[in-house]
Coordinates of C-alpha atoms in Angstrom, one line a residue:
X1 CA -35.2 8.2 -14.1
X2 CA -32.6 5.7 -14.4
X3 CA -33.7 3.5 -11.5
X4 CA -37.0 3.2 -13.2
X5 CA -35.5 2.1 -16.4
X6 CA -33.6 -0.5 -14.8
X7 CA -36.7 -1.8 -13.1
X8 CA -38.7 -1.6 -16.2
X9 CA -36.3 -3.9 -17.9
X10 CA -36.4 -6.4 -14.9
X11 CA -40.2 -6.4 -14.9
X12 CA -40.8 -6.9 -18.7
X13 CA -38.1 -9.5 -19.2
X14 CA -39.3 -13.2 -19.3
X15 CA -38.7 -14.9 -16.1
X16 CA -36.3 -17.5 -17.8
X17 CA -34.1 -14.7 -19.0
X18 CA -33.2 -13.9 -15.3
X19 CA -31.7 -16.7 -13.3
X20 CA -31.1 -15.8 -9.8
X21 CA -27.7 -14.0 -9.5
X22 CA -24.9 -15.7 -7.4
X23 CA -22.6 -13.9 -5.2
X24 CA -19.6 -14.7 -7.6
X25 CA -21.6 -13.4 -10.7
X26 CA -22.3 -10.3 -8.6
X27 CA -18.7 -9.9 -7.8
X28 CA -17.8 -10.1 -11.4
X29 CA -20.3 -7.2 -12.3
X30 CA -18.5 -5.2 -9.6
X31 CA -15.1 -5.9 -11.3
X32 CA -16.5 -5.1 -14.6
X33 CA -18.3 -1.9 -13.5
X34 CA -21.7 -3.0 -14.4
X35 CA -23.8 -0.7 -12.4
X36 CA -27.0 -1.4 -14.3
X37 CA -26.5 -5.0 -14.0
X38 CA -26.0 -4.9 -10.3
X39 CA -29.1 -2.6 -9.6
X40 CA -31.3 -5.0 -11.7
X41 CA -29.9 -8.1 -10.0
X42 CA -30.6 -6.8 -6.5
X43 CA -34.1 -5.7 -7.4
X44 CA -34.8 -9.4 -8.6
X45 CA -33.1 -10.8 -5.7
X46 CA -35.2 -8.6 -3.3
X47 CA -38.3 -9.8 -5.1
X48 CA -37.3 -13.5 -4.8
X49 CA -36.5 -13.3 -1.2
X50 CA -40.0 -12.1 -0.6
X51 CA -41.5 -14.8 -2.9
X52 CA -39.4 -17.3 -0.8
X53 CA -37.2 -18.3 -4.0
X54 CA -34.1 -17.6 -2.1
X55 CA -33.6 -17.0 1.6
X56 CA -33.0 -13.8 3.5
X57 CA -29.5 -15.1 4.2
X58 CA -29.0 -15.9 0.4
X59 CA -29.9 -12.0 -0.1
X60 CA -27.4 -11.2 2.8
X61 CA -24.6 -13.0 0.9
X62 CA -25.1 -10.9 -1.9
X63 CA -24.5 -7.8 0.0
X64 CA -21.5 -9.4 1.8
X65 CA -19.7 -9.5 -1.4
X66 CA -19.8 -6.0 -1.8
X67 CA -18.6 -5.3 1.7
X68 CA -15.0 -6.5 0.7
X69 CA -11.9 -4.4 1.1
X70 CA -10.9 -4.9 -2.6
X71 CA -10.3 -1.2 -4.0
X72 CA -12.1 -2.1 -7.2
X73 CA -15.3 -3.2 -5.2
X74 CA -15.2 -0.1 -3.0
X75 CA -14.9 2.3 -6.1
X76 CA -17.6 0.2 -7.8
X77 CA -20.1 0.9 -4.6
X78 CA -19.1 4.5 -4.8
X79 CA -19.8 4.8 -8.6
X80 CA -23.0 2.9 -7.9
X81 CA -24.2 5.3 -5.2
X82 CA -23.2 8.3 -7.4
X83 CA -25.2 7.0 -10.4
X84 CA -28.3 5.8 -8.4
X85 CA -28.2 8.1 -5.3
X86 CA -31.9 6.9 -4.5
X87 CA -31.4 3.2 -4.9
X88 CA -31.9 1.6 -1.5
X89 CA -29.6 -1.3 -2.9
X90 CA -26.8 1.0 -3.3
X91 CA -27.7 3.0 -0.3
X92 CA -27.4 -0.4 1.7
X93 CA -24.1 -1.6 0.3
X94 CA -22.7 1.9 0.8
X95 CA -23.8 1.9 4.4
X96 CA -22.3 -1.4 5.1
X97 CA -19.1 -0.3 3.2
X98 CA -18.7 2.6 5.5
X99 CA -19.3 0.5 8.7
X100 CA -16.5 -1.9 7.6
X101 CA -14.1 1.0 6.9
X102 CA -14.8 2.6 10.2
X103 CA -14.0 -0.6 12.2
X104 CA -11.0 -1.1 9.9
X105 CA -9.6 2.4 10.8
X106 CA -10.7 2.1 14.6
X107 CA -9.1 -1.4 15.2
X108 CA -10.0 -3.7 18.1
X109 CA -8.6 -2.0 21.3
X110 CA -10.6 -0.6 24.0
X111 CA -11.9 2.9 23.3
X112 CA -9.6 4.2 25.9
X113 CA -6.6 2.9 24.0
X114 CA -7.5 3.8 20.7
X115 CA -6.1 7.2 19.4
X116 CA -8.6 10.0 19.3
X117 CA -8.4 10.4 15.5
X118 CA -9.5 6.9 15.1
X119 CA -12.6 7.2 17.3
X120 CA -13.5 10.3 15.5
X121 CA -13.3 8.8 12.3
X122 CA -15.2 5.9 13.5
X123 CA -17.9 7.9 15.0
X124 CA -18.3 10.1 11.7
X125 CA -18.4 7.0 9.2
X126 CA -20.8 5.2 11.6
X127 CA -23.2 8.3 11.8
X128 CA -23.0 8.7 7.8
X129 CA -23.8 5.2 7.4
X130 CA -26.7 5.2 9.8
X131 CA -28.1 8.1 8.0
X132 CA -27.9 6.3 4.6
X133 CA -29.2 3.0 6.2
X134 CA -32.4 4.9 7.5
X135 CA -33.0 6.2 4.1
X136 CA -32.9 2.7 2.5
X137 CA -34.9 1.3 5.1
X138 CA -37.5 4.0 4.6
X139 CA -37.7 3.4 1.0
X140 CA -37.9 -0.7 1.2
X141 CA -38.7 -1.8 5.0
X142 CA -39.0 -5.4 3.5
X143 CA -35.4 -5.4 2.1
X144 CA -33.7 -7.3 4.9
X145 CA -30.2 -6.0 4.3
X146 CA -31.5 -2.3 4.6
X147 CA -33.1 -3.2 8.1
X148 CA -29.9 -5.1 8.9
X149 CA -27.9 -2.0 8.3
X150 CA -30.0 0.1 10.6
X151 CA -29.8 -2.5 13.4
X152 CA -26.2 -2.9 13.2
X153 CA -25.5 0.9 13.1
X154 CA -27.7 1.4 16.0
X155 CA -25.1 -0.5 17.9
X156 CA -22.6 2.2 17.7
X157 CA -24.7 5.4 17.1
X158 CA -27.7 5.0 19.4
X159 CA -29.3 7.3 16.9
X160 CA -32.6 6.0 17.9
X161 CA -34.3 6.0 21.3
X162 CA -35.2 2.7 22.5
X163 CA -39.0 3.0 21.6
X164 CA -38.3 3.8 18.0
X165 CA -35.8 0.8 17.8
X166 CA -38.4 -1.5 19.1
X167 CA -41.0 -0.3 16.8
X168 CA -38.4 -0.9 13.7
X169 CA -37.7 -4.5 15.3
X170 CA -41.5 -5.2 15.6
X171 CA -42.0 -4.0 12.1
X172 CA -39.0 -6.2 10.6
X173 CA -40.5 -9.2 12.5
X174 CA -43.9 -8.4 11.2
X175 CA -43.0 -7.9 7.6
X176 CA -39.7 -10.1 7.0
X177 CA -39.4 -12.4 10.2
X178 CA -36.2 -14.3 10.2
X179 CA -33.6 -15.6 12.8
X180 CA -31.0 -13.4 11.5
X181 CA -32.9 -10.1 12.1
X182 CA -33.6 -11.2 15.5
X183 CA -30.1 -12.4 16.2
X184 CA -28.9 -8.9 15.2
X185 CA -31.5 -7.1 17.2
X186 CA -30.3 -9.2 20.2
X187 CA -26.8 -7.5 20.0
X188 CA -28.6 -4.5 21.5
X189 CA -29.3 -6.2 24.5
X190 CA -25.5 -7.0 25.2
X191 CA -24.3 -4.9 28.3
X192 CA -21.2 -3.8 26.4
X193 CA -23.2 -2.0 23.9
X194 CA -25.5 -0.5 26.6
X195 CA -28.1 -3.0 26.8
X196 CA -30.1 -4.7 29.6
X197 CA -28.3 -8.1 29.4
X198 CA -30.1 -11.6 29.2
X199 CA -33.6 -10.4 30.3
X200 CA -33.5 -8.3 27.0
X201 CA -32.9 -11.6 25.0
X202 CA -35.7 -13.3 27.0
X203 CA -38.0 -10.5 26.0
X204 CA -37.2 -10.7 22.4
X205 CA -37.8 -14.4 22.3
X206 CA -40.9 -14.3 24.1
X207 CA -42.3 -11.9 21.5
X208 CA -40.8 -13.3 18.4
X209 CA -39.6 -17.0 18.7
X210 CA -42.9 -18.3 17.5
X211 CA -42.7 -16.2 14.4
X212 CA -39.4 -17.4 13.0
X213 CA -40.0 -19.5 9.8
X214 CA -36.4 -20.1 8.9
X215 CA -35.5 -22.6 11.6
X216 CA -36.4 -26.2 12.3
X217 CA -39.6 -26.8 13.9
X218 CA -39.4 -26.6 17.8
X219 CA -37.8 -23.1 18.0
X220 CA -39.3 -22.4 21.3
X221 CA -38.7 -19.7 23.7
X222 CA -36.2 -21.6 25.5
X223 CA -34.2 -22.7 22.4
X224 CA -34.5 -19.0 21.1
X225 CA -32.8 -17.8 24.5
X226 CA -30.0 -20.5 24.4
X227 CA -29.3 -19.9 20.8
X228 CA -29.2 -16.0 20.8
X229 CA -27.1 -15.9 24.2
X230 CA -24.4 -18.5 22.9
X231 CA -24.0 -17.2 19.5
X232 CA -23.2 -13.7 20.6
X233 CA -20.5 -12.4 22.9
X234 CA -22.5 -12.7 26.0
X235 CA -21.0 -13.0 29.4
X236 CA -20.9 -15.5 31.9
X237 CA -24.1 -14.5 33.7
X238 CA -26.0 -14.6 30.5
X239 CA -24.7 -18.0 29.6
X240 CA -25.5 -19.4 33.0
X241 CA -29.0 -18.1 32.5
X242 CA -29.2 -19.8 29.1
X243 CA -27.6 -23.0 30.5
X244 CA -30.4 -23.4 33.1
X245 CA -32.9 -23.6 29.9
X246 CA -30.7 -26.1 28.0
X247 CA -31.8 -29.0 29.9
X248 CA -32.1 -31.8 27.3
X249 CA -33.0 -29.7 24.4
X250 CA -31.3 -31.0 21.0
X251 CA -32.6 -28.4 18.5
X252 CA -29.9 -27.6 16.0
X253 CA -29.9 -24.2 17.3
X254 CA -28.5 -25.1 20.6
X255 CA -25.4 -27.1 19.1
X256 CA -23.1 -24.2 20.4
X257 CA -24.4 -24.5 23.8
X258 CA -24.0 -28.2 23.9
X259 CA -20.4 -28.1 22.5
X260 CA -19.5 -25.6 25.3
X261 CA -21.1 -27.9 27.9
X262 CA -19.1 -30.8 26.5
X263 CA -15.9 -28.6 26.7
X264 CA -16.8 -27.5 30.3
X265 CA -17.3 -31.3 31.4
X266 CA -14.2 -32.5 29.9
X267 CA -15.2 -36.0 29.6
X268 CA -13.3 -38.3 27.0
X269 CA -16.9 -39.4 25.5
X270 CA -17.5 -35.8 24.5
X271 CA -14.7 -35.6 22.2
X272 CA -16.6 -37.3 19.6
X273 CA -19.3 -34.4 19.4
X274 CA -16.4 -31.8 19.4
X275 CA -14.6 -33.6 16.4
X276 CA -17.9 -34.0 14.5
X277 CA -18.4 -30.1 14.8
X278 CA -14.7 -29.5 13.7
X279 CA -14.9 -31.8 10.9
X280 CA -16.3 -29.0 8.5
X281 CA -16.1 -25.8 10.4
X282 CA -14.9 -22.8 8.4
X283 CA -13.2 -19.5 9.2
X284 CA -16.3 -17.5 10.2
X285 CA -16.3 -19.8 13.5
X286 CA -12.7 -19.8 14.1
X287 CA -12.9 -18.5 17.7
X288 CA -15.1 -21.1 18.9
X289 CA -13.4 -23.8 16.8
X290 CA -9.9 -22.9 18.4
X291 CA -11.4 -22.7 21.9
X292 CA -13.0 -26.1 21.7
X293 CA -10.0 -27.6 20.2
X294 CA -7.9 -27.2 23.1
X295 CA -10.3 -29.2 25.3
X296 CA -9.6 -32.4 23.0
X297 CA -7.4 -35.2 24.0
X298 CA -5.0 -35.2 21.3
X299 CA -5.2 -38.8 19.8
X300 CA -3.9 -39.6 16.4
X301 CA -7.7 -39.0 15.1
X302 CA -8.0 -35.7 16.8
X303 CA -4.5 -34.5 15.4
X304 CA -5.4 -35.5 12.0
X305 CA -8.6 -33.7 12.2
X306 CA -7.1 -30.5 13.5
X307 CA -4.4 -30.7 10.8
X308 CA -7.0 -30.9 8.1
X309 CA -9.0 -28.1 9.8
X310 CA -5.9 -25.9 9.7
X311 CA -5.3 -26.9 5.9
X312 CA -9.1 -26.0 5.1
X313 CA -8.6 -22.6 6.9
X314 CA -5.4 -21.8 5.3
X315 CA -6.9 -22.7 1.8
X316 CA -10.1 -20.8 2.6
X317 CA -8.0 -17.6 3.4
X318 CA -5.8 -18.0 0.3
X319 CA -8.8 -18.1 -1.9
X320 CA -10.5 -15.2 0.0
X321 CA -7.7 -12.7 0.2
X322 CA -7.4 -12.2 -3.8
X323 CA -11.0 -10.8 -3.4
X324 CA -10.7 -9.0 0.1
X325 CA -7.0 -8.2 0.3
X326 CA -7.2 -6.0 3.5
X327 CA -9.5 -8.5 5.4
X328 CA -8.1 -8.9 9.0
X329 CA -9.6 -12.4 9.3
X330 CA -7.9 -13.8 6.4
X331 CA -4.4 -11.9 7.2
X332 CA -4.4 -13.3 10.6
X333 CA -5.1 -16.9 9.4
X334 CA -2.3 -16.7 6.6
X335 CA 0.1 -15.2 9.2
X336 CA -0.7 -18.1 11.6
X337 CA -2.0 -15.9 14.2
X338 CA -4.1 -18.5 16.1
X339 CA -3.1 -21.5 18.1
X340 CA -4.2 -25.1 18.0
X341 CA -3.0 -27.8 20.6
X342 CA -0.7 -29.5 17.9
X343 CA 2.6 -28.5 16.5
X344 CA 1.7 -27.2 13.1
X345 CA 5.3 -26.8 12.0
X346 CA 4.9 -23.9 9.5
X347 CA 7.7 -23.3 7.2
X348 CA 8.4 -19.7 5.8
X349 CA 10.5 -20.1 2.6
X350 CA 11.3 -16.9 0.5
X351 CA 7.8 -16.9 -1.0
X352 CA 6.0 -17.1 2.3
X353 CA 8.3 -14.5 3.8
X354 CA 7.4 -11.9 1.2
X355 CA 3.7 -12.8 1.4
X356 CA 3.9 -12.2 5.2
X357 CA 5.8 -8.9 4.6
X358 CA 3.0 -7.7 2.3
X359 CA 0.0 -8.9 4.5
X360 CA 1.6 -7.0 7.6
X361 CA 1.9 -3.8 5.4
X362 CA -1.5 -4.2 4.3
X363 CA -2.8 -4.2 7.9
X364 CA -1.0 -1.3 8.6
X365 CA -2.1 0.7 5.6
X366 CA -5.8 -0.1 6.2
X367 CA -5.9 0.2 9.8
X368 CA -3.7 3.4 9.9
X369 CA -4.6 4.3 13.6
X370 CA -3.7 0.5 14.9
X371 CA -0.3 1.1 16.6
X372 CA -0.1 -2.8 17.0
X373 CA -0.3 -3.2 13.1
X374 CA 2.4 -0.6 12.6
X375 CA 4.8 -2.2 15.2
X376 CA 4.2 -5.5 13.7
X377 CA 5.5 -4.1 10.2
X378 CA 8.5 -2.4 12.0
X379 CA 9.4 -5.8 13.8
X380 CA 9.1 -7.7 10.3
X381 CA 11.3 -5.0 8.7
X382 CA 13.8 -5.5 11.6
X383 CA 13.7 -9.2 11.3
X384 CA 14.4 -9.1 7.6
X385 CA 17.2 -6.6 7.6
X386 CA 20.4 -7.5 6.1
X387 CA 22.3 -4.6 6.9
X388 CA 22.2 -1.5 9.1
X389 CA 20.7 0.6 6.2
X390 CA 18.0 -1.9 6.1
X391 CA 17.3 -1.5 9.9
X392 CA 16.7 2.3 9.2
X393 CA 13.6 1.4 7.1
X394 CA 11.9 0.3 10.2
X395 CA 11.8 3.7 11.4
X396 CA 8.5 5.0 10.0
X397 CA 6.6 2.0 11.2
X398 CA 7.9 2.4 14.9
X399 CA 7.1 6.1 14.6
X400 CA 3.5 5.6 13.7
X401 CA 3.1 2.8 16.4
X402 CA 4.5 5.3 19.0
X403 CA 2.2 8.0 17.8
X404 CA -1.0 6.0 17.5
X405 CA -0.1 4.0 20.6
X406 CA 0.2 7.2 22.7
X407 CA 3.9 6.4 23.4
X408 CA 3.1 3.4 25.5
X409 CA 6.3 1.6 26.6
X410 CA 5.5 -1.3 24.4
X411 CA 5.9 1.1 21.5
X412 CA 8.8 3.2 22.4
X413 CA 10.8 0.2 23.4
X414 CA 10.5 -0.9 19.7
X415 CA 12.6 1.8 18.3
X416 CA 15.0 2.0 21.3
X417 CA 15.9 -1.7 20.6
X418 CA 16.4 -0.8 17.0
X419 CA 18.8 2.2 17.8
X420 CA 20.6 0.4 20.5
X421 CA 21.3 -2.7 18.3
X422 CA 22.8 -0.4 15.4
X423 CA 25.0 1.4 17.7
X424 CA 26.2 -2.0 19.0
X425 CA 26.9 -3.1 15.7
X426 CA 28.6 -0.1 14.8
X427 CA 31.0 -0.1 17.7
X428 CA 31.7 -3.8 17.2
X429 CA 32.8 -3.2 13.6
X430 CA 35.1 -0.4 14.9
X431 CA 36.6 -2.3 17.6
X432 CA 37.2 -5.5 15.3
X433 CA 38.8 -3.1 12.7
X434 CA 36.2 -3.8 10.1
X435 CA 34.7 -1.4 7.8
X436 CA 31.3 0.2 9.2
X437 CA 28.2 0.1 7.6
X438 CA 27.0 3.6 8.5
X439 CA 29.0 6.9 8.7
X440 CA 29.6 8.8 11.8
X441 CA 27.4 11.5 10.6
X442 CA 24.6 8.7 9.9
X443 CA 25.1 7.2 13.4
X444 CA 24.6 10.7 14.9
X445 CA 21.7 11.9 13.1
X446 CA 19.8 8.5 12.2
X447 CA 20.7 6.4 15.3
X448 CA 21.9 8.2 18.5
X449 CA 19.9 11.6 18.2
X450 CA 16.7 9.7 17.3
X451 CA 17.4 7.3 20.4
X452 CA 18.0 10.3 22.6
X453 CA 14.6 11.6 21.5
X454 CA 12.6 8.5 22.0
X455 CA 14.5 8.0 25.3
X456 CA 13.0 11.2 26.6
X457 CA 9.4 10.0 25.5
X458 CA 10.1 6.7 27.1
X459 CA 11.2 8.1 30.5
X460 CA 8.5 10.7 30.5
X461 CA 5.8 7.9 30.0
X462 CA 7.5 5.8 32.6
X463 CA 7.4 8.4 35.2
X464 CA 3.9 9.7 34.7
X465 CA 2.1 6.6 33.5
X466 CA 3.7 3.5 34.0
X467 CA 2.6 0.3 32.5
X468 CA 2.5 -2.7 34.9
X469 CA 2.8 -5.1 31.9
X470 CA 5.9 -3.5 30.4
X471 CA 7.8 -2.3 33.4
X472 CA 10.6 0.3 32.4
X473 CA 13.3 -1.3 34.5
X474 CA 13.0 -4.5 32.7
X475 CA 14.0 -3.1 29.1
X476 CA 17.4 -2.0 30.4
X477 CA 18.0 -5.4 31.7
X478 CA 17.2 -7.1 28.3
X479 CA 19.0 -4.3 26.4
X480 CA 22.3 -3.4 28.1
X481 CA 23.4 -1.8 24.8
X482 CA 20.8 1.0 25.3
X483 CA 22.5 2.3 28.5
X484 CA 25.9 2.2 26.9
X485 CA 24.4 4.2 23.8
X486 CA 22.7 6.6 26.3
X487 CA 26.0 7.2 28.4
X488 CA 28.0 7.4 24.9
X489 CA 25.7 10.4 23.9
X490 CA 26.1 12.2 27.2
X491 CA 29.7 11.7 27.4
X492 CA 30.4 13.1 23.8
X493 CA 27.9 16.1 24.4
X494 CA 25.7 15.1 21.4
X495 CA 22.0 15.6 20.6
X496 CA 21.6 18.5 22.8
X497 CA 18.3 19.6 21.4
X498 CA 16.8 16.0 21.9
X499 CA 18.1 15.8 25.4
X500 CA 17.1 19.3 26.5
X501 CA 13.9 20.2 24.3
X502 CA 10.3 20.6 26.0
X503 CA 8.9 16.9 25.8
X504 CA 5.9 18.3 23.6
X505 CA 8.5 19.4 20.9
X506 CA 9.6 15.7 20.6
X507 CA 6.5 14.1 19.8
X508 CA 6.3 12.8 16.4
X509 CA 4.0 13.4 13.5
X510 CA 2.7 10.2 11.7
X511 CA 4.5 9.2 8.8
X512 CA 2.9 7.5 5.6
X513 CA 5.6 5.1 4.5
X514 CA 5.7 4.3 0.6
X515 CA 4.1 1.0 0.3
X516 CA 4.9 -0.9 -2.7
X517 CA 3.0 -3.5 -4.7
X518 CA 0.3 -3.7 -2.1
X519 CA -2.1 -5.0 -4.4
X520 CA 0.2 -7.5 -5.7
X521 CA -1.9 -10.8 -6.5
X522 CA -5.3 -9.5 -6.1
X523 CA -8.1 -10.3 -8.4
X524 CA -9.1 -8.0 -11.3
X525 CA -5.5 -6.7 -11.8

């Protein structure tokens, strides 16, 4: 009933009273908890997209605002879904929120290196999201974000057989033809998602290229093939197939293919094309931009432009992180986790170090199954420690890294190094006659026995599943204090339980550290 009330308000208001909602205005509605306003705004935007007043990409931007990781926005979408359970607009936003959460929990590792808990949570959320997306699409098949949600969830759930999926694509292209929908459908052709490869892209383009209205004239089958292959994560074989079609094409949608062609040629005269692209590229194309940047000859002009690009990215991330505080893209940029072919000379003062620690904790908090994120926080805690007691604060992070990383050597050695260092410092203080920072009891229970326990897990993994990239022998060479500490444990007859218990009894349960002030500096607080 309430849905009809809101729609009635929309339909009977004079048009002058309903200016097109902007993404920023919609965000403010979410912060204010204005559910009725959001429902009406999406009904209006949906109608305007069909009239051509706004583009389908404009409509997508409104939904994207609500896929942020801001806790208030997440709560808003939940409340909207609860108040309007049959609203296709609420359903679509909710489905996309579930999809974003699923990917944050899963992380980016290969499935074989992802903890079972993460994969199960990922599958559950994706399947729930697909169910809701299908309901929204059934209600409003001409609402492009709803069909987007179905297509993108199909990637991971494979809920629909291929014939049923092709029918949906055909219907979308008949009712709301647009490049964005075609591009999303092309993702299903990627071999890594179980697709047939570039021949599938060819089929899509042959069917639909001439139906796409939101591209410049001349969007031929060849342009379509080059466009879709180069703007997805297609492999070398697919790109070679597209490049044979490229020829002398100059359509705007083949720019990325042209840039890659210039990169591969490596001619000085091609630098101008690459620099023109880098002049205003944003974070949404950071991967391609950094890849292309490494092919430049570093002249004064190129260095100045790369520094400007880096400053632009940093500013974009600083502005975005307050509204999307757990965004991995923004956090990676602010932590400097990308390389450009110039010395950036980043300086981390006290404020920057505090921000770095906060961002690393956010990564671990949001991607709870990501072993690497936990290990990064452990390393940060270790690096900022000013005392032995501070070093012990890294334990929960390293424990979670081991648990979620299946006790791979790269994670067990992190805690082995911390404990070995602590014991070495303790012995040095004793030998120099200085006061120790930890008592003998603390050394036994908080340093040496955890060391013995992790050593058992480390050796077990080394013997049963050695990692060629992290050979066990190299750790002892780098950390001679590790062997000194282990010899001391044996000589003193310490830590009998850790040294002799069945290996399964030594496995750790994950720990949830007390994260303080994770929401420091975010919007609406």
